[in-house]
Amino acid sequence: MNVSQKIETHTTASEHKMANAIRFLAMDAVQKANSGHPGMPMGMADAVTVLFNRFIRIDPSLPDWPDRDRFVLSAGHGSMLLYAIHHLIGFADMQMAELSAFRQLGSKTAGHPEYGHALGIETTTGPLGQGIATAVGMAIAEQMMAARFGRSLSNHFTYVVAGDGCLQEGISHEAIDLAGHLKLRKLIVLWDDNRISIDGSTELSTSMDQLARFRAAGWDAQRVDGHDPEAVAKAIERARRSPKPALIACRTRIGKGAASMEGSHKTHGAALGDEEIAATRAKLAWPHPAFFVPPEIKSAWESIATRGRVAREAWEIRLDASRSKKRYEQTVGRQLGDDVSPLLAKFRTQHRKLASKVATRQASQMALEVINGATDLTVGGSADLTGSNLTMTSQTQAIGPGKFKGRYLHYGIREHGMAAAMNGIALHGGFIPYGGTFLVFSDYARGAIRLSALMGLPVIYVLTHDSIGLGEDGPTHQPVEHLAMLRATPNLNVFRPADVIETAECWEIALGEMNRPSVLALSRQALPMLRQTDGDENLSAFGAYVLKEARGPRDITLLATGSEVEIAVAAADRLSAEEGVGAAVVSMPCWERFEVQDASYQRHVLGDAPRIAVEAAGRLGWDRWMGPDGAFVGMLGFGASAPAGDLYRHFDITADHIVTEALKLVRRESDTPLVSTRTGSQASKDSTRSTKEA
């Protein structure tokens, strides 16, 4: 008997029992933890059993096989659905002991699915709507890989299980609109249409015709009885043939099978109780103890893994025979090649000689022209701000419906959807996604940026118009608190370069990060080239460095980022020439990189003189670097509408203000206000040591 025949014997005869295995594992795990969500796994057990038993191609023995189907549990609170399936199919790390330790410290079975925490989890979900939006990025990447390497190497589906909450969250509209426009025909969403929310019936808060909404967005949409295996199978078969992304509304009953609580919102987020579970065992003729699955049912589930292994081995034969094998493996392995760093070093040398004065957003585009010419792994985009973010280069032709050979995505006015899709592209593999919007609109993308950091994804956010320097658009568009918010996010590099040299350096660092996302906060206004030292070393890699040392002993240290470094340099020159005060300027393009340097380097950079921090943003976070006796020159509230120069003067972010604050600190430190007696911190000539990595 061949594999396909063996699978067929389990199609109708055993699917009911296979689904009940999910139900009881979910009930038992939640009951033991006294925490979790049994209702969704019980309600979707029938539909998902059909999906896995008849369609999905995955191989637990090689979970990251590139051409596997992707399964995204967008309704991540129903995590026991996923964990039960992974145990039943035979993922090596999902033994019964892990299910028994559901939601406990150190177990593989976290409360919501977490990427990297257990094998086969394609993305972190839990914040509703993130899964479906991330899956859009996965489907985009699949189409792009197929356009580059053909269907013999890239021909898989992305399946999503989404709940009512996923479809109510605003990000869902951004995601389905983009997917429908791009005609992502390998994306299939199974909606758990149980019409129950935590508060009760969904009629309390919505009367949306979801099928009409999806159809209006360009999707194939159909409704089925989610507890009828044959109806679900026919719907999936139709969806797989559709030239559009597909929604299957699976009408289900939450807590399906429960003796007295089936259909009740009480099954959503609480254990059913020992009595209810015992009664359910009797009702469903499941006379087995907790955490036990009969061998014949386990064998039926394991046949899915056998089918997946056969498919994977056939794919490997095709890969070995392909003339594109080496390039494919380099792409999947995210191998930038050897040209990017030398070309960026050459770029920096050229612009140092030219003393180029450009906005850092323009410097970013100039650096990207080099990067995109040296590697085809980068995939750009913008949330309808291409001409402002400057994220398109000569190599990045636009992607569109049926046209996936390009390298640029017009995400539309969908910052949240863009960020989530970039997560999906990164998770799928094969590309380095970067996308642009204004820094102030990182608020809209915040949920997905946080998941980028949580999952450790190499996603690059190009956030331009980074301060009051954007000028006349006013306080609604002028970020003040955003740098602090982003810097407070663990595992996220926030770069704010001061000139064309630092911008190219920050791009090089971001491209080299394998396990964390990066933000590039870039100016609208032109900035002079400030780096005077020669050499190819990437000084921004240290996070902070002495850009300009005092001529003698340090009396004051000026700390600044981005567009304010220019102002700090002007203030230092005046302090030296007019007041006899030894002022050093430290550029701090990336706090996170500076944090991981050793203490001796940090002392060398910061010195022991009083410090002033200068940034056209809120103060929060700066006190760490200023020290207890430092001063801050920056924003104390929101911005205003006026030309940039007028705004800097209005908010007193000026060299004059820095000089005044510096003289106050120096006089406070010394009885002789204008003649320093400090030993200070001299510029070290040993600035060529390697960066200490985190």
GROMACS .gro file of N, CA, C and O in nm, residues 14 50 58 77 181 197 246 251 281 284 290 293 336 348 374 377 384-385 506 510 573 585 630 638:
model
   96
   14SER      N    1  -1.158   0.766   1.045
   14SER     CA    2  -1.092   0.799   1.172
   14SER      C    3  -1.091   0.947   1.207
   14SER      O    4  -1.049   0.982   1.317
   50VAL      N    5  -0.917   1.789   0.926
   50VAL     CA    6  -0.929   1.771   0.780
   50VAL      C    7  -0.813   1.840   0.709
   50VAL      O    8  -0.751   1.783   0.618
   58ILE      N    9   0.392   1.888   0.586
   58ILE     CA   10   0.497   1.925   0.681
   58ILE      C   11   0.570   1.798   0.721
   58ILE      O   12   0.515   1.688   0.712
   77HIS      N   13  -0.455   3.226   2.125
   77HIS     CA   14  -0.501   3.181   2.257
   77HIS      C   15  -0.540   3.034   2.255
   77HIS      O   16  -0.537   2.967   2.358
  181HIS      N   17  -0.544   4.255  -0.318
  181HIS     CA   18  -0.488   4.333  -0.428
  181HIS      C   19  -0.378   4.257  -0.499
  181HIS      O   20  -0.370   4.257  -0.623
  197SER      N   21  -1.750   3.581   2.176
  197SER     CA   22  -1.635   3.656   2.226
  197SER      C   23  -1.634   3.645   2.378
  197SER      O   24  -1.723   3.583   2.438
  246ALA      N   25  -0.809   3.299  -0.024
  246ALA     CA   26  -0.938   3.238   0.005
  246ALA      C   27  -0.970   3.242   0.154
  246ALA      O   28  -0.884   3.216   0.238
  251ARG      N   29  -1.841   2.752   1.018
  251ARG     CA   30  -1.941   2.773   1.124
  251ARG      C   31  -1.923   2.665   1.229
  251ARG      O   32  -1.943   2.546   1.202
  281ARG      N   33  -1.630   1.296   2.842
  281ARG     CA   34  -1.571   1.167   2.807
  281ARG      C   35  -1.681   1.064   2.782
  281ARG      O   36  -1.674   0.984   2.687
  284LEU      N   37  -1.873   1.154   2.444
  284LEU     CA   38  -1.798   1.129   2.321
  284LEU      C   39  -1.737   0.990   2.315
  284LEU      O   40  -1.658   0.961   2.224
  290ALA      N   41  -0.668   1.088   3.138
  290ALA     CA   42  -0.613   1.214   3.091
  290ALA      C   43  -0.477   1.192   3.025
  290ALA      O   44  -0.400   1.104   3.066
  293VAL      N   45  -0.369   0.889   2.437
  293VAL     CA   46  -0.425   0.878   2.302
  293VAL      C   47  -0.408   0.733   2.258
  293VAL      O   48  -0.295   0.680   2.259
  336LEU      N   49   2.459   3.727   0.238
  336LEU     CA   50   2.472   3.856   0.170
  336LEU      C   51   2.581   3.854   0.063
  336LEU      O   52   2.576   3.932  -0.032
  348ARG      N   53   3.173   5.520   0.186
  348ARG     CA   54   3.203   5.615   0.294
  348ARG      C   55   3.328   5.697   0.261
  348ARG      O   56   3.333   5.817   0.287
  374ALA      N   57   2.453   4.522  -0.470
  374ALA     CA   58   2.548   4.418  -0.429
  374ALA      C   59   2.480   4.289  -0.388
  374ALA      O   60   2.543   4.183  -0.385
  377LEU      N   61   1.900   4.007  -0.200
  377LEU     CA   62   1.820   3.958  -0.087
  377LEU      C   63   1.728   4.066  -0.030
  377LEU      O   64   1.627   4.034   0.032
  384ASP      N   65   0.318   5.403   0.148
  384ASP     CA   66   0.270   5.513   0.065
  384ASP      C   67   0.352   5.640   0.083
  384ASP      O   68   0.301   5.751   0.069
  385LEU      N   69   0.481   5.624   0.117
  385LEU     CA   70   0.568   5.740   0.137
  385LEU      C   71   0.701   5.721   0.065
  385LEU      O   72   0.805   5.769   0.111
  506CYS      N   73   2.536   5.250   0.977
  506CYS     CA   74   2.419   5.190   1.044
  506CYS      C   75   2.349   5.090   0.954
  506CYS      O   76   2.302   4.985   1.001
  510ALA      N   77   2.284   4.696   1.044
  510ALA     CA   78   2.149   4.639   1.038
  510ALA      C   79   2.144   4.516   0.948
  510ALA      O   80   2.079   4.416   0.979
  573ASP      N   81   3.276   7.413   1.942
  573ASP     CA   82   3.369   7.507   1.881
  573ASP      C   83   3.362   7.643   1.950
  573ASP      O   84   3.465   7.707   1.977
  585VAL      N   85   3.268   6.620   2.189
  585VAL     CA   86   3.139   6.583   2.133
  585VAL      C   87   3.137   6.432   2.111
  585VAL      O   88   3.226   6.377   2.044
  630GLY      N   89   2.406   6.605   3.505
  630GLY     CA   90   2.403   6.651   3.367
  630GLY      C   91   2.285   6.742   3.337
  630GLY      O   92   2.200   6.769   3.421
  638PHE      N   93   0.517   6.883   2.299
  638PHE     CA   94   0.498   6.856   2.157
  638PHE      C   95   0.553   6.971   2.073
  638PHE      O   96   0.587   7.078   2.123
   0.00000   0.00000   0.00000
